[in-house]
Amino acid sequence: MGKDFYGDLQLGVLGGGQLGRMLIQEAINYNVNVHILDPDKNAPCRKLCNRFECGSLSDFETVYNFGKDLDMITIEIEKVNVDALEKLEEEGVLVYPQSRIIRLIQDKGLQKQFFKQNDIPTSAFQLISTKENLKNTNLTIPYIQKLRKDGYDGKGVKKINTVDDLETAFDEPSLIEEWVDFEKEIAVIVARNDDGDVATFPMVEMEFNPEANLVEFLIAPSTYGFDIQQRAEELAKKIANDLQIVGLLAVEMFLTKDGEILVNELAPRTHNSGHQTIEGNYVSQFAQHLRAIFNLPLGDTRCRTNAVMINLLGEEGYEGLAKYEGVEEILAMEGVYVHLYGKKFTKPFRKMGHVCIINDDRELAISNARKVQEILKVKA
Amino acid sequence: MGKDFYGDLQLGVLGGGQLGRMLIQEAINYNVNVHILDPDKNAPCRKLCNRFECGSLSDFETVYNFGKDLDMITIEIEKVNVDALEKLEEEGVLVYPQSRIIRLIQDKGLQKQFFKQNDIPTSAFQLISTKENLKNTNLTIPYIQKLRKDGYDGKGVKKINTVDDLETAFDEPSLIEEWVDFEKEIAVIVARNDDGDVATFPMVEMEFNPEANLVEFLIAPSTYGFDIQQRAEELAKKIANDLQIVGLLAVEMFLTKDGEILVNELAPRTHNSGHQTIEGNYVSQFAQHLRAIFNLPLGDTRCRTNAVMINLLGEEGYEGLAKYEGVEEILAMEGVYVHLYGKKFTKPFRKMGHVCIINDDRELAISNARKVQEILKVKA
């Protein structure tokens, strides 16, 4: 990197939500000048960066013009205009993760084919163009239908449980995947820098809110056996190397009931399944992402203690100006860290913040997290 | 507090330097809207707040106008216009620390008298108006002369070692203090909220750079016996209670060679002697200050491990656009955390950042800190 990047470097981030916000909290330590592009004029990062530009992430001209005078660009969301990033890369702007990786991951069909080509264990699948194709698929019901593009946080995903559900199936290019009757959803965040150094955070266990289809509860480190953790972490490293990614990669996996690990999806960025690293690990995922994209030595990913992360979701039945209940009460508890995302408006299941609960006693961390979940509410 | 302060609260900070910057890094977690007033248009906080105003901290109108529409004001430097703060308090703006405390602490003479009135152990002293008074002081040489007002980071402080030094003594209202032949400089940071809850961080040991007269090396927790630590912490609590302060108070003390503790100076704000709490403790001094001024339950001040903090000072002989040497190398070391302050220009001994070094092995933390000190340089 030609510049002395502690002070001079102009870093663009596509997306100005909570991930960008927590990245800024860390980037401050390195004097990085952060530029944010986000379509929402009230985006969580709007007042915390050198330049905030309100504009579309999917428009070629907007993304290209935003990036053309910057040194480096990263993302906090995959749904961005990749053609613009490709052109910026050609013109010498560093884009991490690389545009080809974003393009691959944007399409759940290509992602799945990538797994297959690289011997990465994943569930059986098929790609279809219209729902007509579902009539002669090889997969047996139940299965999952995912739109190949633009799905996010559970949107664009349907479970087909019965023949009747075929009627309401998406009529668009989709991926269908065999239903995995998993024992646990697990995730590993891996980082790779341009020198090729690779490091994984310890595997975490996730619990989803089935209604919202969001991670709402996450525990690290895992108590599964060393063998399982090692396999999950090796798999994440293999994928980072196969992709030759620069930056962070979140690898979401299923641990099946017979101990097999199947890769579900990738996110080439900081991820909800790594928020507990801020208090729980020696280096946070945000610090690690910066180290990776700046080609610095990767940090120490070990856990400092047990950490449970819960998402703070907008309460059902409330929409409007956000009001927070119970913050004072949970701050009286030991080892509780609140992260609000600066979102003005709440709606049901919107991610409004998260809370990290740490404790050297794992069971206490979990029971404290359950208490926090009962006490803390976002209403309107 | 009438408002739901997670989102609505408008917090003004007088001063936009590194303390304000680290406070913002924490305030982001609570959706606090931060307004900064600083005379330097390149102040470290300038791009990280809701509103940045460039203006004098000592001008009545500037401070008053800055604060009049805010809910709460805090400081990161004592040298501010207290009359304006008093008027703002009268008009209902919450000022923490309270204006009367800032007024007291601005004047090292009043501060010393406060110690005396409240039976707080401190070195023998005398207040003088001109250097003429030095001819018939009761104190014997060597002693320290400190300007009553506007001293900062060693400025406005002189040691009178010989009768000849009397010639060059300050000819202004001063405090003269008996020279304390101390064993160690120690500090305790204490927090008090409006409910009257009081909590101290564990006592830290400081090593000064005698040339720059700045803390350059700090170790927590201390290895002095429980008795000493307890006395230091109780003293800090007593002072916080005597002052009825709301917010953080740094209490700098001398541990004398016969085990006596003498209070040296107070700073009613976050302090250089608490930077290691970010990585070293369960709650950082910045989080604790926010908890205190928002009247939230105070956080867990315990150390998570051994932490050494070193100030990163501008290298002697260099002045101009700052360049950082050795960042990459120190980031390859275990347990090393870099905090750069976003200052464009360096000059000799300017505080450009700090580094925190943590390790479960205290000796290793110290030796790693010494390595960092050798490697990391700010030049121009």
mmCIF file of C-alpha atoms in Angstrom, chain B residues 9-345:
data_model
loop_
_atom_site.group_PDB
_atom_site.id
_atom_site.type_symbol
_atom_site.label_atom_id
_atom_site.label_comp_id
_atom_site.label_asym_id
_atom_site.label_seq_id
_atom_site.Cartn_x
_atom_site.Cartn_y
_atom_site.Cartn_z
ATOM 1 C CA LEU B 9 -30.420 12.980 24.323
ATOM 2 C CA GLN B 10 -28.220 15.791 23.073
ATOM 3 C CA LEU B 11 -24.883 15.644 24.877
ATOM 4 C CA GLY B 12 -22.380 18.452 24.536
ATOM 5 C CA VAL B 13 -18.701 17.857 25.170
ATOM 6 C CA LEU B 14 -16.365 20.758 25.792
ATOM 7 C CA GLY B 15 -13.207 19.693 24.014
ATOM 8 C CA GLY B 16 -12.882 17.446 20.986
ATOM 9 C CA GLY B 17 -9.536 15.775 21.595
ATOM 10 C CA GLN B 18 -8.680 12.149 22.251
ATOM 11 C CA LEU B 19 -10.784 11.933 25.398
ATOM 12 C CA GLY B 20 -13.830 13.130 23.500
ATOM 13 C CA ARG B 21 -12.979 10.750 20.695
ATOM 14 C CA MET B 22 -12.838 7.708 22.946
ATOM 15 C CA LEU B 23 -16.005 8.870 24.697
ATOM 16 C CA ILE B 24 -17.734 8.968 21.303
ATOM 17 C CA GLN B 25 -16.534 5.449 20.500
ATOM 18 C CA GLU B 26 -18.465 4.360 23.583
ATOM 19 C CA ALA B 27 -21.420 6.764 23.296
ATOM 20 C CA ILE B 28 -22.234 5.209 19.919
ATOM 21 C CA ASN B 29 -23.453 2.146 21.848
ATOM 22 C CA TYR B 30 -26.149 4.227 23.526
ATOM 23 C CA ASN B 31 -27.374 6.254 20.533
ATOM 24 C CA VAL B 32 -26.206 9.443 22.212
ATOM 25 C CA ASN B 33 -26.108 12.503 19.965
ATOM 26 C CA VAL B 34 -22.759 14.106 20.640
ATOM 27 C CA HIS B 35 -22.048 17.807 20.060
ATOM 28 C CA ILE B 36 -18.439 18.931 20.254
ATOM 29 C CA LEU B 37 -16.941 22.368 20.859
ATOM 30 C CA ASP B 38 -13.219 22.719 20.220
ATOM 31 C CA PRO B 39 -11.000 25.610 19.125
ATOM 32 C CA ASP B 40 -9.081 23.421 16.657
ATOM 33 C CA LYS B 41 -10.819 22.891 13.335
ATOM 34 C CA ASN B 42 -8.780 19.695 12.940
ATOM 35 C CA ALA B 43 -9.766 18.333 16.360
ATOM 36 C CA PRO B 44 -9.803 14.516 16.619
ATOM 37 C CA CYS B 45 -13.602 14.452 17.026
ATOM 38 C CA ARG B 46 -14.443 16.688 14.109
ATOM 39 C CA LYS B 47 -15.887 13.995 11.844
ATOM 40 C CA LEU B 48 -17.337 11.702 14.472
ATOM 41 C CA CYS B 49 -20.122 13.694 16.019
ATOM 42 C CA ASN B 50 -23.587 15.010 15.294
ATOM 43 C CA ARG B 51 -22.359 18.576 15.377
ATOM 44 C CA PHE B 52 -18.856 19.954 15.502
ATOM 45 C CA GLU B 53 -18.419 23.573 16.409
ATOM 46 C CA CYS B 54 -15.073 25.276 16.122
ATOM 47 C CA GLY B 55 -14.819 27.859 18.870
ATOM 48 C CA SER B 56 -13.164 28.987 22.068
ATOM 49 C CA LEU B 57 -13.761 26.988 25.242
ATOM 50 C CA SER B 58 -12.956 29.976 27.406
ATOM 51 C CA ASP B 59 -15.302 32.474 25.798
ATOM 52 C CA PHE B 60 -18.565 32.972 27.698
ATOM 53 C CA GLU B 61 -20.795 33.570 24.683
ATOM 54 C CA THR B 62 -19.356 30.693 22.687
ATOM 55 C CA VAL B 63 -19.794 28.156 25.484
ATOM 56 C CA TYR B 64 -23.221 29.469 26.444
ATOM 57 C CA ASN B 65 -24.535 29.436 22.887
ATOM 58 C CA PHE B 66 -23.059 26.010 22.265
ATOM 59 C CA GLY B 67 -24.834 24.625 25.299
ATOM 60 C CA LYS B 68 -28.152 26.378 25.519
ATOM 61 C CA ASP B 69 -30.171 23.903 23.442
ATOM 62 C CA LEU B 70 -28.488 20.791 24.789
ATOM 63 C CA ASP B 71 -29.713 18.423 27.496
ATOM 64 C CA MET B 72 -26.404 17.740 29.121
ATOM 65 C CA ILE B 73 -22.830 18.960 29.005
ATOM 66 C CA THR B 74 -19.650 17.260 30.031
ATOM 67 C CA ILE B 75 -15.990 18.161 29.627
ATOM 68 C CA GLU B 76 -12.792 16.555 28.467
ATOM 69 C CA ILE B 77 -10.638 19.446 29.674
ATOM 70 C CA GLU B 78 -11.000 21.673 32.758
ATOM 71 C CA LYS B 79 -9.990 24.906 31.108
ATOM 72 C CA VAL B 80 -13.460 26.033 30.065
ATOM 73 C CA ASN B 81 -15.646 29.018 30.780
ATOM 74 C CA VAL B 82 -17.294 28.143 34.089
ATOM 75 C CA ASP B 83 -19.523 31.222 34.204
ATOM 76 C CA ALA B 84 -21.236 30.041 31.058
ATOM 77 C CA LEU B 85 -21.666 26.575 32.558
ATOM 78 C CA GLU B 86 -23.148 28.061 35.705
ATOM 79 C CA LYS B 87 -25.674 30.003 33.693
ATOM 80 C CA LEU B 88 -26.542 26.913 31.667
ATOM 81 C CA GLU B 89 -27.043 24.951 34.887
ATOM 82 C CA GLU B 90 -29.383 27.655 36.177
ATOM 83 C CA GLU B 91 -31.361 27.360 32.968
ATOM 84 C CA GLY B 92 -31.783 23.623 33.428
ATOM 85 C CA VAL B 93 -29.013 22.114 31.350
ATOM 86 C CA LEU B 94 -27.379 19.258 33.240
ATOM 87 C CA VAL B 95 -23.676 19.975 33.632
ATOM 88 C CA TYR B 96 -21.575 17.009 34.788
ATOM 89 C CA PRO B 97 -19.166 17.454 36.437
ATOM 90 C CA GLN B 98 -21.002 20.366 38.055
ATOM 91 C CA SER B 99 -19.676 23.868 37.333
ATOM 92 C CA ARG B 100 -18.724 24.478 40.970
ATOM 93 C CA ILE B 101 -16.420 21.448 40.841
ATOM 94 C CA ILE B 102 -14.760 22.577 37.636
ATOM 95 C CA ARG B 103 -14.273 26.026 39.203
ATOM 96 C CA LEU B 104 -12.686 24.484 42.263
ATOM 97 C CA ILE B 105 -10.381 22.223 40.283
ATOM 98 C CA GLN B 106 -9.351 24.923 37.805
ATOM 99 C CA ASP B 107 -7.611 26.663 40.678
ATOM 100 C CA LYS B 108 -4.883 24.513 42.186
ATOM 101 C CA GLY B 109 -4.953 26.777 45.235
ATOM 102 C CA LEU B 110 -8.646 26.202 45.921
ATOM 103 C CA GLN B 111 -8.142 22.500 45.234
ATOM 104 C CA LYS B 112 -5.451 22.333 47.877
ATOM 105 C CA GLN B 113 -7.601 24.265 50.378
ATOM 106 C CA PHE B 114 -10.423 21.843 49.712
ATOM 107 C CA PHE B 115 -8.102 18.971 50.644
ATOM 108 C CA LYS B 116 -7.176 20.713 53.860
ATOM 109 C CA GLN B 117 -10.770 21.500 54.809
ATOM 110 C CA ASN B 118 -11.829 17.920 54.225
ATOM 111 C CA ASP B 119 -8.947 16.175 55.985
ATOM 112 C CA ILE B 120 -7.634 14.761 52.757
ATOM 113 C CA PRO B 121 -3.928 14.003 53.169
ATOM 114 C CA THR B 122 -1.803 16.141 50.891
ATOM 115 C CA SER B 123 1.636 17.703 50.926
ATOM 116 C CA ALA B 124 2.328 20.912 52.914
ATOM 117 C CA PHE B 125 1.629 24.003 50.810
ATOM 118 C CA GLN B 126 1.284 27.742 50.719
ATOM 119 C CA LEU B 127 -0.460 30.136 48.337
ATOM 120 C CA ILE B 128 1.444 33.122 47.039
ATOM 121 C CA SER B 129 0.620 36.101 44.835
ATOM 122 C CA THR B 130 3.998 37.075 43.409
ATOM 123 C CA LYS B 131 7.473 35.656 43.535
ATOM 124 C CA GLU B 132 8.332 38.225 46.179
ATOM 125 C CA ASN B 133 6.331 36.058 48.596
ATOM 126 C CA LEU B 134 8.778 33.239 48.081
ATOM 127 C CA LYS B 135 11.326 35.079 50.190
ATOM 128 C CA ASN B 136 9.406 34.479 53.390
ATOM 129 C CA THR B 137 7.680 31.166 52.813
ATOM 130 C CA ASN B 138 7.580 28.527 55.527
ATOM 131 C CA LEU B 139 8.442 25.788 53.072
ATOM 132 C CA THR B 140 12.021 24.787 52.624
ATOM 133 C CA ILE B 141 13.703 24.283 49.285
ATOM 134 C CA PRO B 142 13.276 22.053 47.270
ATOM 135 C CA TYR B 143 9.631 22.691 46.524
ATOM 136 C CA ILE B 144 7.268 22.801 43.562
ATOM 137 C CA GLN B 145 5.701 25.966 42.254
ATOM 138 C CA LYS B 146 2.503 25.583 40.285
ATOM 139 C CA LEU B 147 0.525 28.380 38.691
ATOM 140 C CA ARG B 148 -2.886 28.356 40.338
ATOM 141 C CA LYS B 149 -4.593 28.443 36.949
ATOM 142 C CA ASP B 150 -4.189 27.085 33.435
ATOM 143 C CA GLY B 151 -1.349 24.674 34.046
ATOM 144 C CA TYR B 152 -1.669 21.564 31.925
ATOM 145 C CA ASP B 153 0.427 18.460 31.288
ATOM 146 C CA GLY B 154 3.426 19.864 33.064
ATOM 147 C CA LYS B 155 3.078 23.398 31.788
ATOM 148 C CA GLY B 156 2.966 26.025 34.544
ATOM 149 C CA VAL B 157 4.932 23.826 36.922
ATOM 150 C CA LYS B 158 8.457 24.503 38.186
ATOM 151 C CA LYS B 159 10.679 22.780 40.652
ATOM 152 C CA ILE B 160 12.634 25.160 42.846
ATOM 153 C CA ASN B 161 15.797 23.262 43.700
ATOM 154 C CA THR B 162 18.097 26.036 44.862
ATOM 155 C CA VAL B 163 17.962 29.642 45.983
ATOM 156 C CA ASP B 164 19.136 30.598 42.493
ATOM 157 C CA ASP B 165 15.974 29.102 41.000
ATOM 158 C CA LEU B 166 13.928 31.723 42.857
ATOM 159 C CA GLU B 167 14.995 34.204 40.184
ATOM 160 C CA THR B 168 13.192 32.300 37.450
ATOM 161 C CA ALA B 169 10.132 31.473 39.559
ATOM 162 C CA PHE B 170 6.685 32.362 38.174
ATOM 163 C CA ASP B 171 5.648 35.854 39.194
ATOM 164 C CA GLU B 172 1.959 35.016 39.317
ATOM 165 C CA PRO B 173 -0.548 33.653 41.821
ATOM 166 C CA SER B 174 0.854 30.259 42.600
ATOM 167 C CA LEU B 175 0.680 27.279 44.815
ATOM 168 C CA ILE B 176 3.909 26.144 46.356
ATOM 169 C CA GLU B 177 4.088 22.604 47.606
ATOM 170 C CA GLU B 178 6.619 20.780 49.656
ATOM 171 C CA TRP B 179 8.635 18.358 47.517
ATOM 172 C CA VAL B 180 7.451 14.809 48.122
ATOM 173 C CA ASP B 181 10.166 12.209 47.777
ATOM 174 C CA PHE B 182 7.697 9.608 46.644
ATOM 175 C CA GLU B 183 8.110 5.920 46.103
ATOM 176 C CA LYS B 184 5.541 5.790 43.293
ATOM 177 C CA GLU B 185 2.868 7.873 41.649
ATOM 178 C CA ILE B 186 -0.455 6.106 41.821
ATOM 179 C CA ALA B 187 -3.940 6.949 40.616
ATOM 180 C CA VAL B 188 -7.483 5.871 41.237
ATOM 181 C CA ILE B 189 -10.386 6.719 38.993
ATOM 182 C CA VAL B 190 -13.675 6.951 40.809
ATOM 183 C CA ALA B 191 -17.173 7.389 39.417
ATOM 184 C CA ARG B 192 -20.252 8.732 41.138
ATOM 185 C CA ASN B 193 -23.756 8.973 39.685
ATOM 186 C CA ASP B 194 -26.621 11.228 40.741
ATOM 187 C CA ASP B 195 -28.119 8.477 42.903
ATOM 188 C CA GLY B 196 -24.930 8.647 44.930
ATOM 189 C CA ASP B 197 -23.514 5.284 43.866
ATOM 190 C CA VAL B 198 -19.742 5.365 43.937
ATOM 191 C CA ALA B 199 -17.289 2.918 42.360
ATOM 192 C CA THR B 200 -13.520 2.964 41.952
ATOM 193 C CA PHE B 201 -11.338 1.352 39.339
ATOM 194 C CA PRO B 202 -8.445 -0.594 40.848
ATOM 195 C CA MET B 203 -5.447 1.564 41.706
ATOM 196 C CA VAL B 204 -2.836 1.929 38.968
ATOM 197 C CA GLU B 205 0.893 2.624 39.129
ATOM 198 C CA MET B 206 2.325 5.278 36.864
ATOM 199 C CA GLU B 207 5.706 5.950 35.430
ATOM 200 C CA PHE B 208 6.342 9.423 34.177
ATOM 201 C CA ASN B 209 8.599 10.578 31.403
ATOM 202 C CA PRO B 210 10.502 13.155 33.444
ATOM 203 C CA GLU B 211 11.481 15.096 30.345
ATOM 204 C CA ALA B 212 7.969 15.506 29.001
ATOM 205 C CA ASN B 213 6.333 15.385 32.440
ATOM 206 C CA LEU B 214 3.628 13.108 31.076
ATOM 207 C CA VAL B 215 2.421 9.667 32.091
ATOM 208 C CA GLU B 216 4.104 7.416 29.610
ATOM 209 C CA PHE B 217 3.797 4.049 31.229
ATOM 210 C CA LEU B 218 1.058 2.784 33.462
ATOM 211 C CA ILE B 219 0.447 -0.614 35.001
ATOM 212 C CA ALA B 220 -2.788 -2.106 36.304
ATOM 213 C CA PRO B 221 -3.592 -3.735 38.565
ATOM 214 C CA SER B 222 -1.035 -2.667 41.121
ATOM 215 C CA THR B 223 0.985 -5.231 43.028
ATOM 216 C CA TYR B 224 1.158 -3.131 46.179
ATOM 217 C CA GLY B 225 -0.433 -4.733 49.192
ATOM 218 C CA PHE B 226 -4.178 -4.768 49.763
ATOM 219 C CA ASP B 227 -3.851 -2.224 52.548
ATOM 220 C CA ILE B 228 -2.325 0.412 50.269
ATOM 221 C CA GLN B 229 -4.759 -0.233 47.450
ATOM 222 C CA GLN B 230 -7.688 -0.079 49.810
ATOM 223 C CA ARG B 231 -6.543 3.191 51.370
ATOM 224 C CA ALA B 232 -6.057 4.754 47.946
ATOM 225 C CA GLU B 233 -9.469 3.622 46.773
ATOM 226 C CA GLU B 234 -11.212 4.730 49.959
ATOM 227 C CA LEU B 235 -9.566 8.112 49.642
ATOM 228 C CA ALA B 236 -10.845 8.468 46.084
ATOM 229 C CA LYS B 237 -14.353 7.541 47.228
ATOM 230 C CA LYS B 238 -14.202 10.039 50.065
ATOM 231 C CA ILE B 239 -13.217 12.813 47.674
ATOM 232 C CA ALA B 240 -15.994 11.924 45.232
ATOM 233 C CA ASN B 241 -18.465 12.027 48.106
ATOM 234 C CA ASP B 242 -17.052 15.218 49.608
ATOM 235 C CA LEU B 243 -17.382 16.869 46.199
ATOM 236 C CA GLN B 244 -20.742 15.237 45.469
ATOM 237 C CA ILE B 245 -19.453 14.969 41.933
ATOM 238 C CA VAL B 246 -21.501 13.425 39.137
ATOM 239 C CA GLY B 247 -19.208 11.811 36.603
ATOM 240 C CA LEU B 248 -15.679 10.531 36.678
ATOM 241 C CA LEU B 249 -12.913 11.841 38.902
ATOM 242 C CA ALA B 250 -9.257 10.924 38.481
ATOM 243 C CA VAL B 251 -7.341 11.144 41.754
ATOM 244 C CA GLU B 252 -3.562 11.333 41.353
ATOM 245 C CA MET B 253 -1.629 10.453 44.463
ATOM 246 C CA PHE B 254 1.862 9.953 45.793
ATOM 247 C CA LEU B 255 2.787 6.854 47.706
ATOM 248 C CA THR B 256 5.590 8.049 49.936
ATOM 249 C CA LYS B 257 8.561 5.997 50.976
ATOM 250 C CA ASP B 258 7.040 5.406 54.381
ATOM 251 C CA GLY B 259 3.780 4.140 52.953
ATOM 252 C CA GLU B 260 1.773 7.308 53.353
ATOM 253 C CA ILE B 261 -0.636 8.321 50.607
ATOM 254 C CA LEU B 262 -0.830 12.013 49.682
ATOM 255 C CA VAL B 263 -3.317 13.356 47.172
ATOM 256 C CA ASN B 264 -1.596 15.330 44.462
ATOM 257 C CA GLU B 265 -4.211 16.536 41.987
ATOM 258 C CA LEU B 266 -7.733 15.895 40.780
ATOM 259 C CA ALA B 267 -9.147 15.780 37.269
ATOM 260 C CA PRO B 268 -12.955 15.709 37.091
ATOM 261 C CA ARG B 269 -13.154 13.737 33.842
ATOM 262 C CA THR B 270 -11.849 10.737 31.953
ATOM 263 C CA HIS B 271 -8.112 10.607 32.305
ATOM 264 C CA ASN B 272 -4.910 9.363 30.742
ATOM 265 C CA SER B 273 -4.431 7.089 33.740
ATOM 266 C CA GLY B 274 -7.565 5.134 32.757
ATOM 267 C CA HIS B 275 -6.987 4.365 29.092
ATOM 268 C CA GLN B 276 -5.952 0.790 29.835
ATOM 269 C CA THR B 277 -9.482 0.091 31.104
ATOM 270 C CA ILE B 278 -10.701 -0.205 27.497
ATOM 271 C CA GLU B 279 -9.085 -3.596 27.067
ATOM 272 C CA GLY B 280 -8.018 -4.309 30.625
ATOM 273 C CA ASN B 281 -11.250 -3.977 32.588
ATOM 274 C CA TYR B 282 -14.834 -5.158 32.375
ATOM 275 C CA VAL B 283 -16.033 -1.598 31.892
ATOM 276 C CA SER B 284 -13.899 1.173 30.438
ATOM 277 C CA GLN B 285 -13.566 4.587 32.028
ATOM 278 C CA PHE B 286 -15.465 6.026 29.058
ATOM 279 C CA ALA B 287 -18.400 3.658 29.528
ATOM 280 C CA GLN B 288 -18.302 4.398 33.249
ATOM 281 C CA HIS B 289 -18.381 8.154 32.730
ATOM 282 C CA LEU B 290 -21.471 7.785 30.534
ATOM 283 C CA ARG B 291 -23.125 5.542 33.119
ATOM 284 C CA ALA B 292 -22.363 8.094 35.824
ATOM 285 C CA ILE B 293 -23.636 11.188 34.013
ATOM 286 C CA PHE B 294 -26.751 9.355 32.756
ATOM 287 C CA ASN B 295 -27.416 8.153 36.309
ATOM 288 C CA LEU B 296 -27.254 4.515 35.248
ATOM 289 C CA PRO B 297 -25.996 1.707 37.479
ATOM 290 C CA LEU B 298 -22.208 1.928 37.596
ATOM 291 C CA GLY B 299 -20.318 -0.824 35.802
ATOM 292 C CA ASP B 300 -17.969 -3.554 36.900
ATOM 293 C CA THR B 301 -14.551 -1.956 37.376
ATOM 294 C CA ARG B 302 -12.541 -5.138 37.946
ATOM 295 C CA CYS B 303 -9.472 -5.902 35.866
ATOM 296 C CA ARG B 304 -9.843 -8.695 33.318
ATOM 297 C CA THR B 305 -6.076 -9.136 33.126
ATOM 298 C CA ASN B 306 -2.820 -7.177 33.494
ATOM 299 C CA ALA B 307 -2.708 -4.088 31.340
ATOM 300 C CA VAL B 308 0.126 -1.713 30.569
ATOM 301 C CA MET B 309 -0.663 1.567 28.854
ATOM 302 C CA ILE B 310 1.933 3.613 27.053
ATOM 303 C CA ASN B 311 1.441 7.035 25.619
ATOM 304 C CA LEU B 312 2.532 7.425 22.049
ATOM 305 C CA LEU B 313 4.259 10.806 22.052
ATOM 306 C CA GLY B 314 5.489 12.769 19.081
ATOM 307 C CA GLU B 315 9.170 11.944 18.606
ATOM 308 C CA GLU B 316 11.656 14.665 19.511
ATOM 309 C CA GLY B 317 13.043 16.461 16.502
ATOM 310 C CA TYR B 318 9.983 15.979 14.319
ATOM 311 C CA GLU B 319 7.232 18.467 13.654
ATOM 312 C CA GLY B 320 4.634 18.382 10.886
ATOM 313 C CA LEU B 321 2.314 15.883 9.207
ATOM 314 C CA ALA B 322 2.378 12.789 11.369
ATOM 315 C CA LYS B 323 3.800 9.516 10.061
ATOM 316 C CA TYR B 324 3.616 6.359 12.123
ATOM 317 C CA GLU B 325 6.431 3.822 12.155
ATOM 318 C CA GLY B 326 6.164 0.290 13.432
ATOM 319 C CA VAL B 327 2.395 -0.120 13.654
ATOM 320 C CA GLU B 328 2.499 -3.269 11.560
ATOM 321 C CA GLU B 329 5.259 -4.757 13.656
ATOM 322 C CA ILE B 330 3.576 -4.203 16.991
ATOM 323 C CA LEU B 331 0.264 -5.546 15.703
ATOM 324 C CA ALA B 332 2.024 -8.866 15.146
ATOM 325 C CA MET B 333 2.590 -9.044 18.917
ATOM 326 C CA GLU B 334 0.116 -10.725 21.223
ATOM 327 C CA GLY B 335 -2.241 -8.566 23.252
ATOM 328 C CA VAL B 336 -1.308 -5.231 21.698
ATOM 329 C CA TYR B 337 -4.019 -2.629 21.032
ATOM 330 C CA VAL B 338 -3.304 0.576 19.161
ATOM 331 C CA HIS B 339 -5.333 3.754 19.616
ATOM 332 C CA LEU B 340 -4.381 6.593 17.321
ATOM 333 C CA TYR B 341 -5.958 9.934 18.070
ATOM 334 C CA GLY B 342 -6.520 11.278 14.587
ATOM 335 C CA LYS B 343 -4.163 14.212 14.996
ATOM 336 C CA LYS B 344 -2.882 15.491 11.697
ATOM 337 C CA PHE B 345 0.246 17.160 13.019
#
